[in-house]
Short mmCIF file of C-alpha atoms and ligand atoms in Angstrom, two decimals:
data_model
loop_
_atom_site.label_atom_id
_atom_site.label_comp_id
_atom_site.label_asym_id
_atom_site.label_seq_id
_atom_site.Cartn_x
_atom_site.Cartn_y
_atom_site.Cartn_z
CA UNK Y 7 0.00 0.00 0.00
CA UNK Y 8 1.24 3.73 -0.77
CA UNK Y 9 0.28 6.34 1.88
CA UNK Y 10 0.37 9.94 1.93
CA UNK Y 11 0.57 12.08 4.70
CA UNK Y 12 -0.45 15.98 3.88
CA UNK Y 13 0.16 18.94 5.39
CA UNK Y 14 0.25 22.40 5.52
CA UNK Y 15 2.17 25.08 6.72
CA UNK Y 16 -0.91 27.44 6.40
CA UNK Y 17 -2.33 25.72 9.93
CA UNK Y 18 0.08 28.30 11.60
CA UNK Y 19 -2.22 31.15 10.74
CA UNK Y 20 -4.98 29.85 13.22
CA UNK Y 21 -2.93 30.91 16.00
CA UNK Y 22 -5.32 29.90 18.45
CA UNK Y 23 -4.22 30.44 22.50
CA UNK Y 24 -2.02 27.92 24.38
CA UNK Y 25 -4.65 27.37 26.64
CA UNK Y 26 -6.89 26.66 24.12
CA UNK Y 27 -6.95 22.86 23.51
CA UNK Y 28 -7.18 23.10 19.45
CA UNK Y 29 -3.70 24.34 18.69
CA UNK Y 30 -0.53 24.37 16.48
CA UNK Y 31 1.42 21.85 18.45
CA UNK Y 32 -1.28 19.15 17.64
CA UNK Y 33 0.48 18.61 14.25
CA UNK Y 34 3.88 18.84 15.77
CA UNK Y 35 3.47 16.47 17.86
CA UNK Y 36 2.42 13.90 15.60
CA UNK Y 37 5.42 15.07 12.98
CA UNK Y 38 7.58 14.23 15.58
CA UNK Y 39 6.20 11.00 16.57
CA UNK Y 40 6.17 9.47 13.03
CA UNK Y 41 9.68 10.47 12.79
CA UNK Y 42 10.81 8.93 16.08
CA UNK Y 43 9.24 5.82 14.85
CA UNK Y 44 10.92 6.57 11.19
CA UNK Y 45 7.34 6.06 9.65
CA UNK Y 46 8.68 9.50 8.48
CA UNK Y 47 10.51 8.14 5.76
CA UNK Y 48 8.03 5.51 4.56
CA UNK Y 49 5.31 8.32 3.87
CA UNK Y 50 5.07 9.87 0.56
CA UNK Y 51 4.78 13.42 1.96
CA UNK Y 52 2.76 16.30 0.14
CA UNK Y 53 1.12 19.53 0.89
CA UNK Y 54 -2.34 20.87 0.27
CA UNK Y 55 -3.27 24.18 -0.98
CA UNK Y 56 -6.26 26.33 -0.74
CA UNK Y 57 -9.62 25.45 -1.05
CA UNK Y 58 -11.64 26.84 -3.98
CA UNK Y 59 -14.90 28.44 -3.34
CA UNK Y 60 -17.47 26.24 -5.08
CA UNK Y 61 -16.14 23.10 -3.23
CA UNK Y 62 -16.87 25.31 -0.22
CA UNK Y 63 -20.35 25.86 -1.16
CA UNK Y 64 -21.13 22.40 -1.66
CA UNK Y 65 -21.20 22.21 1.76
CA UNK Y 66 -22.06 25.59 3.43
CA UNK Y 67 -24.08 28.36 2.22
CA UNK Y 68 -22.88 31.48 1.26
CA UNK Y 69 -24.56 33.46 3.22
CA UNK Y 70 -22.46 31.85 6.37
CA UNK Y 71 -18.98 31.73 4.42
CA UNK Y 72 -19.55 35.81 3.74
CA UNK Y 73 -20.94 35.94 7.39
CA UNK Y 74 -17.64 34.17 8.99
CA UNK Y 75 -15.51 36.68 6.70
CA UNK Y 76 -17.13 39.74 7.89
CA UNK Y 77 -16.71 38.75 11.74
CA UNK Y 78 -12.95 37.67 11.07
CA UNK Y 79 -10.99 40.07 13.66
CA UNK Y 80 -8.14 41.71 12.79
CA UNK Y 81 -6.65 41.54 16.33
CA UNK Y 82 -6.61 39.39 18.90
CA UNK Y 83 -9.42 36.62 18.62
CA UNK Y 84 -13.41 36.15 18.91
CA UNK Y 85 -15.13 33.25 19.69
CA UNK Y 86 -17.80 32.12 17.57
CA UNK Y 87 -19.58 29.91 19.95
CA UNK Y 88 -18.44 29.21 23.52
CA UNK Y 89 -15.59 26.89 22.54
CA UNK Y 90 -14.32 28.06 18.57
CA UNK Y 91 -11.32 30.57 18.60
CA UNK Y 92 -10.88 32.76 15.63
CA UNK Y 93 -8.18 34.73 14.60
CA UNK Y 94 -7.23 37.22 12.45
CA UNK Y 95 -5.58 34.18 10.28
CA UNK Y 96 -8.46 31.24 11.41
CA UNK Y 97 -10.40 31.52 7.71
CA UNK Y 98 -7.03 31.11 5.83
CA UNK Y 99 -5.93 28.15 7.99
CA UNK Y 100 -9.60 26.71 7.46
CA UNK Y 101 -9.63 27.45 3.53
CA UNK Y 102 -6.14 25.24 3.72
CA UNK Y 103 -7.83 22.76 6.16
CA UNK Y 104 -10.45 21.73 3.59
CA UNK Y 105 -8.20 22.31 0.54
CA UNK Y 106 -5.58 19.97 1.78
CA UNK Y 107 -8.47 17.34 1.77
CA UNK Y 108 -9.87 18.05 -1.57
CA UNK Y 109 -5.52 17.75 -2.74
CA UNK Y 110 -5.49 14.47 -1.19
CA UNK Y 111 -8.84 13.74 -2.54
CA UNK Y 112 -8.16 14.31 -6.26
CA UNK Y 113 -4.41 12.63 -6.04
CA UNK Y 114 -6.08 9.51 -4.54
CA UNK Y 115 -8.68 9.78 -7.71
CA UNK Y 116 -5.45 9.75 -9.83
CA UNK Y 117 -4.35 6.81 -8.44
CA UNK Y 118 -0.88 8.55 -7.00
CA UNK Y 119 -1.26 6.85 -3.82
CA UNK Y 120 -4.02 4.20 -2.41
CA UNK Y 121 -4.41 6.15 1.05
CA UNK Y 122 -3.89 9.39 2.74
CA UNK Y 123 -3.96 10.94 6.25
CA UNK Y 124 -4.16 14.36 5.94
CA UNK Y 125 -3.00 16.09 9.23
CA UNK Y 126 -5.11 19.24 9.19
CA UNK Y 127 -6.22 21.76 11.27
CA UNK Y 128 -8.89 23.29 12.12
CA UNK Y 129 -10.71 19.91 12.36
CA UNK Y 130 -14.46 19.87 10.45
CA UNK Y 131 -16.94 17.63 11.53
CA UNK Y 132 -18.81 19.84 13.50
CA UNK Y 133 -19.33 22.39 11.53
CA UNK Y 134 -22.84 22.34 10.16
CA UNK Y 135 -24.13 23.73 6.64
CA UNK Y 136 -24.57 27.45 7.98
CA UNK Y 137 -22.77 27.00 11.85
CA UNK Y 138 -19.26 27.24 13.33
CA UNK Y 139 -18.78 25.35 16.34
CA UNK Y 140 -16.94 22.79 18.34
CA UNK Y 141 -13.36 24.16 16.84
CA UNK Y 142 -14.35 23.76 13.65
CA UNK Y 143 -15.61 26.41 10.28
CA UNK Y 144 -15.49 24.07 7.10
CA UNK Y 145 -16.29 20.71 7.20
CA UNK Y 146 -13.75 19.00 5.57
CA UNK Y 147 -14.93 15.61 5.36
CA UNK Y 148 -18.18 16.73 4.27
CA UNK Y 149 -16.21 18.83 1.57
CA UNK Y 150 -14.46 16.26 0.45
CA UNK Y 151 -17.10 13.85 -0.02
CA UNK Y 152 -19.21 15.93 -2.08
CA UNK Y 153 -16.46 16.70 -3.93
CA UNK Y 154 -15.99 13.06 -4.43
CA UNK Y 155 -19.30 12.94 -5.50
CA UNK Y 156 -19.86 16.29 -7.99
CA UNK Y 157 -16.81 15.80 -9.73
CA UNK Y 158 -15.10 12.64 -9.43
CA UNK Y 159 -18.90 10.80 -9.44
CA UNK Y 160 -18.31 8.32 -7.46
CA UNK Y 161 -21.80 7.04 -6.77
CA UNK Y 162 -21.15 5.04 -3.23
CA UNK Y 163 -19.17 7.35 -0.82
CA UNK Y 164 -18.77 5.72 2.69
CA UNK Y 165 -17.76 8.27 5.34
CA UNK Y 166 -16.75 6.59 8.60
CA UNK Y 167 -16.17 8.51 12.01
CA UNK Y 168 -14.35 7.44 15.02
CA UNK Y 169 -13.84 10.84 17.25
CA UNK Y 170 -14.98 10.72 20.83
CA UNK Y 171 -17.85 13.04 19.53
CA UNK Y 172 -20.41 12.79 17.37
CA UNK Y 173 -19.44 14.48 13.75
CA UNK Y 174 -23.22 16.92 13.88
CA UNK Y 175 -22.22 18.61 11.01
CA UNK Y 176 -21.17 16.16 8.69
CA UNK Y 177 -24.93 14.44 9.00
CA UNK Y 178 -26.28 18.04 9.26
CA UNK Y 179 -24.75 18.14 5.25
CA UNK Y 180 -24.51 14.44 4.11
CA UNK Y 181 -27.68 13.19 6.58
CA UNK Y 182 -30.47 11.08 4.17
CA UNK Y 183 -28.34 11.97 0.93
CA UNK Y 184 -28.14 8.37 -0.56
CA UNK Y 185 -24.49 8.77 -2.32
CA UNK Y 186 -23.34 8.25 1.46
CA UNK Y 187 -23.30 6.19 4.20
CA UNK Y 188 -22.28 7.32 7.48
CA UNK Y 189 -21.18 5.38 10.32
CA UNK Y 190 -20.06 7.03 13.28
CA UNK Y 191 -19.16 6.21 16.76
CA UNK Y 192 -19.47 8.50 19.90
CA UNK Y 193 -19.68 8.83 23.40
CA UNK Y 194 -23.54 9.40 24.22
CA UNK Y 195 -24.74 11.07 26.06
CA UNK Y 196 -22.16 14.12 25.16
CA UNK Y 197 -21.03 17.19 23.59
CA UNK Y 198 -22.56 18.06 20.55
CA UNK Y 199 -25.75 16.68 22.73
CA UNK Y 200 -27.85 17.18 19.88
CA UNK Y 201 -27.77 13.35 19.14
CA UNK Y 202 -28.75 13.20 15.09
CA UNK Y 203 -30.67 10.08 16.06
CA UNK Y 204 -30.75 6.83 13.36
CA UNK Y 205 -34.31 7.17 13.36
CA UNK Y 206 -34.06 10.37 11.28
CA UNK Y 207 -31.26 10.02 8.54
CA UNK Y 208 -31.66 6.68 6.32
CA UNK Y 209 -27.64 6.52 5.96
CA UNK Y 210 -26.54 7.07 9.30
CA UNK Y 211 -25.65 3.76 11.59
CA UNK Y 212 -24.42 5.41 14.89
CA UNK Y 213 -22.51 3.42 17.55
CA UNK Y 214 -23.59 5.69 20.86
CA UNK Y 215 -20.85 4.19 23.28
CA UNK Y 216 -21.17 5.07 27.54
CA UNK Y 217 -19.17 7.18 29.33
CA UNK Y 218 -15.89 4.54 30.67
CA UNK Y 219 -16.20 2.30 27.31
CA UNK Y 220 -13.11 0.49 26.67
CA UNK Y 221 -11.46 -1.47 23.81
CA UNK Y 222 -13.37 -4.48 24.12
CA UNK Y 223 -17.24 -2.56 24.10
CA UNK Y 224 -15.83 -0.01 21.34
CA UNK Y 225 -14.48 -3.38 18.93
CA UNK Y 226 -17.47 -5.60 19.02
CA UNK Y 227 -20.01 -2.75 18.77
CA UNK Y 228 -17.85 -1.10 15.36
CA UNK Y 229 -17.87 -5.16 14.22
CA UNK Y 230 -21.46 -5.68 14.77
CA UNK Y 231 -22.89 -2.18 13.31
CA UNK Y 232 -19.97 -0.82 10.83
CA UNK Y 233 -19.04 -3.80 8.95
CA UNK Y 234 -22.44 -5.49 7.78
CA UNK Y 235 -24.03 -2.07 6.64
CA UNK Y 236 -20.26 -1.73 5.21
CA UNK Y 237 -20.05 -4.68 3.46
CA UNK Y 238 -24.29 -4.11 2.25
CA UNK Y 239 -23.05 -1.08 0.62
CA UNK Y 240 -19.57 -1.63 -0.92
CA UNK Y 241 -18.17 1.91 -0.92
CA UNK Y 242 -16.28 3.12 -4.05
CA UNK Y 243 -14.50 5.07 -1.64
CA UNK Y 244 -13.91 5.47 1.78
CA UNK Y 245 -13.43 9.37 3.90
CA UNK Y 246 -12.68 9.35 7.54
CA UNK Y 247 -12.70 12.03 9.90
CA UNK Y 248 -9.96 10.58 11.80
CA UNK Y 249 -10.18 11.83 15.67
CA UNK Y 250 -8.20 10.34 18.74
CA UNK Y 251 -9.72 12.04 21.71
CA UNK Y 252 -11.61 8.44 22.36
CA UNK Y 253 -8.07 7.48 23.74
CA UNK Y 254 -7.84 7.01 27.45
CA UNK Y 255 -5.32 9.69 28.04
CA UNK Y 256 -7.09 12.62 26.74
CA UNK Y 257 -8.56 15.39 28.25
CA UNK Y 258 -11.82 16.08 26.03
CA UNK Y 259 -13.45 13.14 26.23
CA UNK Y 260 -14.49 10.29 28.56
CA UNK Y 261 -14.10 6.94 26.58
CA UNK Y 262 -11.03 4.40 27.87
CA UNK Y 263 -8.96 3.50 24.04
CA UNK Y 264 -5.78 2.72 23.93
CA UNK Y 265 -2.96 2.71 21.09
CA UNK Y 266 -3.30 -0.56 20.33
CA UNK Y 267 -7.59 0.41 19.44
CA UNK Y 268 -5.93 2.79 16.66
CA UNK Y 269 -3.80 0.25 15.38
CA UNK Y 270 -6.78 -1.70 14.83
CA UNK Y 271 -9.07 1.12 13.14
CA UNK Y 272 -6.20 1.92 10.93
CA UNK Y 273 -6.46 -1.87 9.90
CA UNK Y 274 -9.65 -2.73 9.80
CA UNK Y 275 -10.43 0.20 7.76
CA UNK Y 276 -7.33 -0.27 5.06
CA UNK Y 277 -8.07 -4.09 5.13
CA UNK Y 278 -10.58 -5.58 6.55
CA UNK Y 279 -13.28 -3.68 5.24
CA UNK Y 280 -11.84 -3.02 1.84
CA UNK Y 281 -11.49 -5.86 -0.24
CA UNK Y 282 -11.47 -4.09 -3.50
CA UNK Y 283 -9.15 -2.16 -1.97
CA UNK Y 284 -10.60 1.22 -2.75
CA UNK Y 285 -9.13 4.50 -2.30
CA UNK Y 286 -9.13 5.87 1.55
CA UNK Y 287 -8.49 9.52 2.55
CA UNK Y 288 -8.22 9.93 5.98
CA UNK Y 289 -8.60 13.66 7.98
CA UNK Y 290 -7.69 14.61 11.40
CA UNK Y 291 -10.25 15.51 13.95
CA UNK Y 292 -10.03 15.55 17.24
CA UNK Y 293 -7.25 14.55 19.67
CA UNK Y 294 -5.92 16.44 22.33
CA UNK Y 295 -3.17 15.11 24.35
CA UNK Y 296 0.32 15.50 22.56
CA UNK Y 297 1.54 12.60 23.28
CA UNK Y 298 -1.51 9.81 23.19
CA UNK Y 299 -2.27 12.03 20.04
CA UNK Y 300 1.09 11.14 18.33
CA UNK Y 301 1.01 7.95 19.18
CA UNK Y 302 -2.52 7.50 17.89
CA UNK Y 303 -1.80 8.39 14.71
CA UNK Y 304 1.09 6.48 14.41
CA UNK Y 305 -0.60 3.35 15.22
CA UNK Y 306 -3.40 4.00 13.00
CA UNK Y 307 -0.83 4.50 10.15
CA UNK Y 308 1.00 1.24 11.47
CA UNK Y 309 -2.30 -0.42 11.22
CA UNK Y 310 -3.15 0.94 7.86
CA UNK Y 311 0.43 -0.32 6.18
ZN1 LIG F 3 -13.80 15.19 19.25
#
């Protein structure tokens, strides 16, 4: 397997607080990790670039993408809900955020690789159609998928979502549009607390998991919901919002996964559940302890090879 790992200088420009938990040294961290491990060197490395407008709009509505410009500060920072940071450079880190994806996205198409983690911030997947929230302004994986869809027209788009919390906004854009299927796992009852229930969206499978779950709760319930519908609908390609705050160690979240659980996401994913061995872009979300963060990602990557 060849796998590509993107990203972006540009991510600098969202020069969020260090108190704030969504920051620069996210990506650092796990730069420095692969390279400790030398998975460095066995990555085909590549950068993104800026996202165009009409992929944007796919997604969001214009009205909110002239809305976020006009409230951009140009000092200091705002906060768009109670936990989003923005900056005087947030909207040209996000604009990179989504068009590293679509980059990744369209070499993938071209066959120049058969996977790729893209290493992105800010993260997407709760950003809504016309909201900002939870850290995020674009959804990327939503992006990226309809991208995936409009231009490259693939017709069975799978997008799978492990982050300790529940990825609103990419049902809020992709929820009962048949092209997709989205299977997502979360603790429940949590933040976003909206809960987009089953009931409501005829592609979403959700795997709600309790506060304390632990490897052996979070593997059979993925097995038992993710695979069959998986399998059912035999994806042409496969987008993940890639988060790690499920791991035990971090500070956002309350589920108990360990390295090893990423090692095995990153494999069932890139294996197990893809047979035909269809492209796979994978996108950072969440994951906010440095270290169980690197480490993460380096297993899932492990996994993945
Ligand atoms: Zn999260």
């Amino acid at each position: 397997m060849t796998f590509a790992f993107y990203t972006s200088e540009e991510h600098f420009s969202h020069q969020t607080e260090d108190d704030h938990p969504e920051h620069a040294m996210r990506i650092m961290a796990i730069e420095q990790e692969l390279k400790s491990r030398n998975l460095w060197e066995q990555l085909i490395h590549a950068n993104g670039e800026e996202a165009n407008l009409p992929d944007i709009l796919r997604a969001h509505s214009k009205g909110y993408v002239e809305q976020l410009h006009l409230i951009q500060p140009k000092h200091g920072h705002i906060y768009v809900d109670e936990d989003t940071a923005m900056t005087p450079g947030s909207l040209k880190a996000a604009l990179w955020s989504a068009g590293s994806c679509t980059t990744a996205l369209d070499a993938l198409t071209a066959n120049k690789f058969s996977s790729a983690f893209v290493a992105t911030r800010p993260p997407g997947h709760h950003a809504e159609h016309k909201k900002a929230m939870g850290f995020c302004f674009f959804n990327n994986v939503a992006i990226s998928a309809l991208r995936a869809a409009d231009i490259h027209h693939y017709q069975r788009i799978a997008v799978l979502d492990f982050d300790a919390h529940q990825g609103n906004g990419t049902i809020d854009i992709l929820g009962n549009d048949q092209r997709f299927l989205l299977l997502s796992s979360f603790q429940h009852p949590f933040y976003p607390y909206t809960h987009y229930q089953e009931s409501k969206y005829t592609n979403l499978i959700n795997v709600p998991l309790a506060s304390g779950a632990g490897s052996a709760t979070f593997r059979a319930a993925i097995e038992e919901r993710w695979l069959p519908a998986l399998k059912h609908f035999g994806p042409e390609i496969i987008i993940v919002s890639a988060g790690f705050d499920g791991h035990k160690d971090d500070p956002m979240a309350e589920l108990n996964l360990t390295d090893d659980d990423y090692r095995w996401l990153g494999e069932l994913i890139h294996k197990h559940t893809n047979p035909k061995r269809v492209p796979i872009l994978s996108i950072l979300e969440g994951g906010y302890n440095l270290n169980a963060l690197g480490r993460s990602v380096s297993e899932y990557i492990n996994g993945a090879k």
